[in-house]
CSV table of C-alpha atoms in Angstrom, one decimal:
chain,number,residue,atom,x,y,z
D,1,HIS,CA,10.6,66.0,101.2
D,2,HIS,CA,13.0,67.0,103.2
D,3,PRO,CA,12.4,66.9,107.2
D,4,PRO,CA,11.6,70.6,108.5
D,5,PRO,CA,14.6,72.2,110.2
D,6,PRO,CA,14.4,71.7,113.8
D,7,PRO,CA,13.6,75.1,115.9
D,8,PRO,CA,16.8,77.2,116.9
D,9,PRO,CA,18.2,76.6,120.2
D,10,ILE,CA,17.3,77.8,123.6
D,11,ILE,CA,19.4,79.9,125.5
D,12,ILE,CA,18.1,80.7,129.1
D,13,LEU,CA,20.3,83.6,131.7
D,14,GLY,CA,19.2,83.0,135.1
D,15,GLY,CA,18.8,85.8,137.9
D,16,MET,CA,21.0,86.8,140.4
D,17,ALA,CA,23.3,84.3,142.2
D,18,GLN,CA,21.6,81.4,140.4
D,19,SER,CA,24.0,79.0,138.1
D,20,ILE,CA,23.8,76.9,135.9
D,21,SER,CA,22.8,73.8,138.7
D,22,SER,CA,19.4,75.8,139.1
D,23,TRP,CA,18.3,75.3,136.2
D,24,GLU,CA,19.8,71.5,135.2
D,25,HIS,CA,16.2,69.9,136.0
D,26,HIS,CA,14.4,71.9,133.4
D,27,LEU,CA,16.6,70.6,130.6
D,28,SER,CA,14.8,67.1,130.0
D,29,PRO,CA,11.8,68.9,128.9
D,30,LEU,CA,13.2,71.6,127.3
D,31,SER,CA,15.5,69.7,125.0
D,32,ARG,CA,13.4,67.2,123.8
D,33,GLU,CA,13.8,68.9,120.4
D,34,ARG,CA,16.6,71.3,120.4
D,35,ASP,CA,19.4,71.9,121.9
D,36,VAL,CA,19.3,73.6,125.1
D,37,VAL,CA,22.2,75.8,126.6
D,38,ILE,CA,22.2,77.5,130.3
D,39,TYR,CA,24.8,80.4,130.3
D,40,GLU,CA,26.6,81.5,133.1
D,41,TYR,CA,27.3,85.2,132.0
D,42,LEU,CA,30.4,86.9,133.4
D,43,GLY,CA,29.9,87.2,137.4
D,44,SER,CA,27.4,84.2,137.7
D,45,GLY,CA,28.4,80.9,138.9
D,46,LEU,CA,32.0,80.4,140.2
D,47,GLY,CA,33.3,82.1,137.2
D,48,TYR,CA,37.0,82.7,137.5
D,49,ARG,CA,39.1,79.8,137.7
D,50,HIS,CA,42.8,80.1,139.0
D,51,GLU,CA,44.0,77.2,137.4
D,52,ASP,CA,46.2,77.5,134.2
D,53,ASN,CA,45.7,75.4,131.5
D,54,ASN,CA,45.7,76.2,127.5
D,55,ASP,CA,42.2,76.8,127.6
D,56,VAL,CA,42.3,79.1,130.6
D,57,HIS,CA,43.4,83.0,130.6
D,58,LEU,CA,44.9,83.5,133.9
D,59,VAL,CA,44.3,87.3,135.1
D,60,SER,CA,43.8,88.2,138.8
D,61,GLU,CA,39.9,88.4,140.0
D,62,GLN,CA,39.8,92.1,139.6
D,63,GLU,CA,41.0,92.1,135.6
D,64,TYR,CA,38.7,88.7,135.4
D,65,TYR,CA,35.4,91.0,136.9
D,66,GLN,CA,36.6,94.6,135.5
D,67,ASN,CA,33.7,95.1,133.3
D,68,VAL,CA,30.4,93.1,133.7
D,69,THR,CA,28.0,96.2,132.6
D,70,LEU,CA,25.1,95.2,130.0
D,71,SER,CA,26.5,96.6,127.4
D,72,TYR,CA,29.9,94.1,127.7
D,73,GLN,CA,27.5,91.3,128.8
D,74,ALA,CA,25.5,91.0,125.0
D,75,LYS,CA,28.7,91.6,123.2
D,76,ASP,CA,30.2,88.8,124.8
D,77,PHE,CA,27.3,86.7,125.0
D,78,CYS,CA,26.8,87.3,121.1
D,79,LYS,CA,30.4,86.2,120.6
D,80,ILE,CA,30.1,82.6,122.7
D,81,ILE,CA,27.0,81.7,121.0
D,82,GLN,CA,28.1,82.1,117.8
D,83,ARG,CA,31.2,80.1,118.8
D,84,ILE,CA,29.2,77.7,120.4
D,85,PHE,CA,26.7,77.6,117.4
D,86,PRO,CA,28.6,78.8,113.9
D,87,LYS,CA,25.9,77.9,111.3
D,88,CYS,CA,22.8,78.9,113.7
D,89,GLN,CA,21.4,82.5,112.6
D,90,GLN,CA,18.4,82.5,115.6
D,91,ILE,CA,18.3,81.7,119.0
D,92,ASP,CA,15.4,82.2,121.3
D,93,VAL,CA,15.8,83.1,124.9
D,94,VAL,CA,14.9,82.6,128.4
D,95,GLY,CA,15.7,85.8,130.6
D,96,PHE,CA,14.8,86.2,134.6
D,97,SER,CA,15.6,89.1,136.2
D,98,LEU,CA,19.1,90.1,135.5
D,99,GLY,CA,19.6,87.3,132.9
D,100,ALA,CA,15.9,88.5,131.5
D,101,ARG,CA,18.0,92.5,131.7
D,102,ILE,CA,21.1,90.7,129.7
D,103,ALA,CA,18.6,89.3,127.0
D,104,LEU,CA,16.9,93.0,126.1
D,105,ALA,CA,20.6,94.5,126.0
D,106,THR,CA,21.6,91.7,123.2
D,107,ILE,CA,18.0,91.9,121.7
D,108,ALA,CA,19.1,96.2,121.3
D,109,LEU,CA,22.1,95.9,120.1
D,110,TYR,CA,21.5,92.3,117.7
D,111,PRO,CA,18.1,92.5,117.1
D,112,THR,CA,18.4,89.6,114.1
D,113,LEU,CA,19.8,87.4,116.7
D,114,VAL,CA,17.0,86.4,118.7
D,115,ARG,CA,13.6,85.1,117.2
D,116,LYS,CA,11.4,84.8,121.0
D,117,ALA,CA,12.3,85.7,123.8
D,118,HIS,CA,10.1,84.9,127.5
D,119,LEU,CA,11.3,87.3,130.3
D,120,THR,CA,10.4,87.9,133.1
D,121,GLY,CA,11.1,89.8,136.8
D,122,VAL,CA,12.7,92.9,134.6
D,123,CYS,CA,10.9,96.4,135.2
D,124,LEU,CA,12.0,99.9,134.4
D,125,GLN,CA,11.9,101.5,137.5
D,126,ARG,CA,12.6,99.7,141.3
D,127,THR,CA,10.9,100.5,144.3
D,128,GLU,CA,12.3,101.8,147.1
D,129,VAL,CA,11.6,98.4,149.0
D,130,ALA,CA,13.8,96.8,146.1
D,131,LYS,CA,16.4,99.6,146.3
D,132,ILE,CA,17.2,99.3,150.1
D,133,ILE,CA,17.4,95.3,149.5
D,134,ILE,CA,19.8,95.9,146.9
D,135,GLN,CA,22.0,98.4,149.1
D,136,SER,CA,21.6,95.8,151.6
D,137,TRP,CA,22.9,92.7,149.3
D,138,LYS,CA,26.4,95.3,147.9
D,139,ASP,CA,26.9,96.5,152.2
D,140,ILE,CA,26.9,92.2,152.8
D,141,LEU,CA,29.2,91.3,150.4
D,142,SER,CA,31.7,94.1,150.8
D,143,SER,CA,31.5,93.5,154.2
D,144,GLY,CA,33.2,90.0,154.4
D,145,ASP,CA,36.1,88.3,152.4
D,146,ILE,CA,35.2,88.6,149.0
D,147,TYR,CA,37.5,85.4,148.1
D,148,ASN,CA,36.1,83.6,150.2
D,149,ARG,CA,33.3,81.4,149.1
D,150,ASN,CA,32.8,80.2,153.0
D,151,ASP,CA,32.9,83.4,154.5
D,152,SER,CA,29.8,84.1,156.6
D,153,THR,CA,28.9,87.4,154.8
D,154,LEU,CA,28.2,85.1,151.6
D,155,LYS,CA,25.1,82.6,153.8
D,156,ALA,CA,23.8,85.7,154.9
D,157,PHE,CA,23.9,87.4,151.2
D,158,ALA,CA,22.0,83.9,150.3
D,159,ARG,CA,19.1,83.9,152.7
D,160,SER,CA,19.1,87.7,152.1
D,161,ILE,CA,18.3,86.6,148.3
D,162,ILE,CA,16.0,83.8,148.7
D,163,LEU,CA,13.8,85.8,151.0
D,164,ALA,CA,13.6,88.7,147.9
D,165,THR,CA,13.2,85.8,145.2
D,166,TYR,CA,10.3,84.1,146.7
D,167,SER,CA,7.4,84.5,148.7
D,168,GLU,CA,6.4,83.7,152.4
D,169,GLU,CA,3.5,80.5,151.6
D,170,PHE,CA,6.2,79.4,149.0
D,171,LEU,CA,8.8,79.0,151.9
D,172,GLU,CA,6.7,77.6,154.5
D,173,PHE,CA,5.7,75.1,152.0
D,174,HIS,CA,9.8,73.8,151.4
D,175,GLY,CA,10.5,74.1,155.0
D,176,SER,CA,13.6,75.7,157.0
D,177,GLU,CA,15.7,71.8,155.7
D,178,LYS,CA,15.0,72.6,152.2
D,179,VAL,CA,16.0,76.6,152.8
D,180,ALA,CA,19.2,75.8,154.2
D,181,LEU,CA,20.3,73.2,151.4
D,182,TRP,CA,19.2,76.6,148.6
D,183,VAL,CA,21.6,78.5,151.0
D,184,ASP,CA,24.5,76.1,150.7
D,185,HIS,CA,24.0,75.4,146.6
D,186,ILE,CA,24.2,79.2,146.8
D,187,CYS,CA,27.6,79.8,148.5
D,188,GLN,CA,28.8,76.6,146.8
D,189,ASN,CA,28.1,78.1,142.7
D,190,ASN,CA,28.8,81.3,143.4
D,191,ASN,CA,31.8,83.5,143.8
D,192,PRO,CA,31.2,86.4,146.2
D,193,MET,CA,33.6,89.0,143.7
D,194,GLY,CA,31.9,88.3,140.7
D,195,LEU,CA,28.1,88.6,142.5
D,196,LEU,CA,29.3,92.2,143.9
D,197,SER,CA,30.5,93.2,140.7
D,198,LEU,CA,27.6,92.4,139.0
D,199,LEU,CA,25.4,94.5,141.8
D,200,GLU,CA,27.9,97.6,141.5
D,201,GLN,CA,28.2,97.4,137.5
D,202,THR,CA,24.1,96.7,137.0
D,203,HIS,CA,22.6,98.0,139.4
D,204,ASP,CA,23.8,101.5,140.2
D,205,ASP,CA,21.4,103.5,137.2
D,206,ASP,CA,19.5,100.8,136.2
D,207,GLN,CA,16.3,102.7,135.7
D,208,ASN,CA,18.1,104.6,132.9
D,209,GLU,CA,19.8,101.9,131.6
D,210,MET,CA,16.9,99.8,131.4
D,211,ILE,CA,14.5,102.5,129.6
D,212,ASN,CA,17.6,103.6,127.1
D,213,VAL,CA,17.5,99.7,126.3
D,214,ALA,CA,14.0,99.5,125.8
D,215,LYS,CA,14.3,103.2,123.8
D,216,GLN,CA,16.9,101.0,121.5
D,217,ILE,CA,15.0,98.0,120.8
D,218,GLN,CA,12.0,100.2,119.7
D,219,ASN,CA,14.1,102.1,117.7
D,220,ARG,CA,15.2,99.0,116.1
D,221,PHE,CA,11.9,97.7,115.3
D,222,THR,CA,10.0,100.5,114.0
């Protein structure tokens, strides 16, 4: 008897301002029986690299972040996954917030690629409060030096996104020292231009965009 094939790899797509290191503590339990990839989509993490070597095509930051739309992210994601797992027919996906929306865009374009998806933090319609929060993030980042990760506006953005992500009880439990570490972590592991590009290109008409994605998925499976 041949042993059963291993389950497909799990690909994790985090939310806005989350990086590979945000999920590293999940690796041990998830990778006991399968491969796990923490995926930083275009615009997340440090992303753009200035060094010139054989593996990096040197372009300006503006060119690098020129297209970070959901449809482009889905195509880029599929291409990279096929390169990492050339013999793998399907994957399982875990997505949160923006990462979940990219996962949905991927399913809409490549329905046979994803076997199972566990997605949270996605809505078809944003509340007025959510719209104000997102606009405030754009204002904060665009008011500072988007080329400088040490700029104070990135810290302001980090504090704002923490307030929008966690409950008051959760923040009270962990305390100000822990929150300060999270702020530093966001600043050290994200690129301001990448974050601003994501906000400008994936959050302007996201209600209609997600409705269209949902319709595409429905059409593919009916």
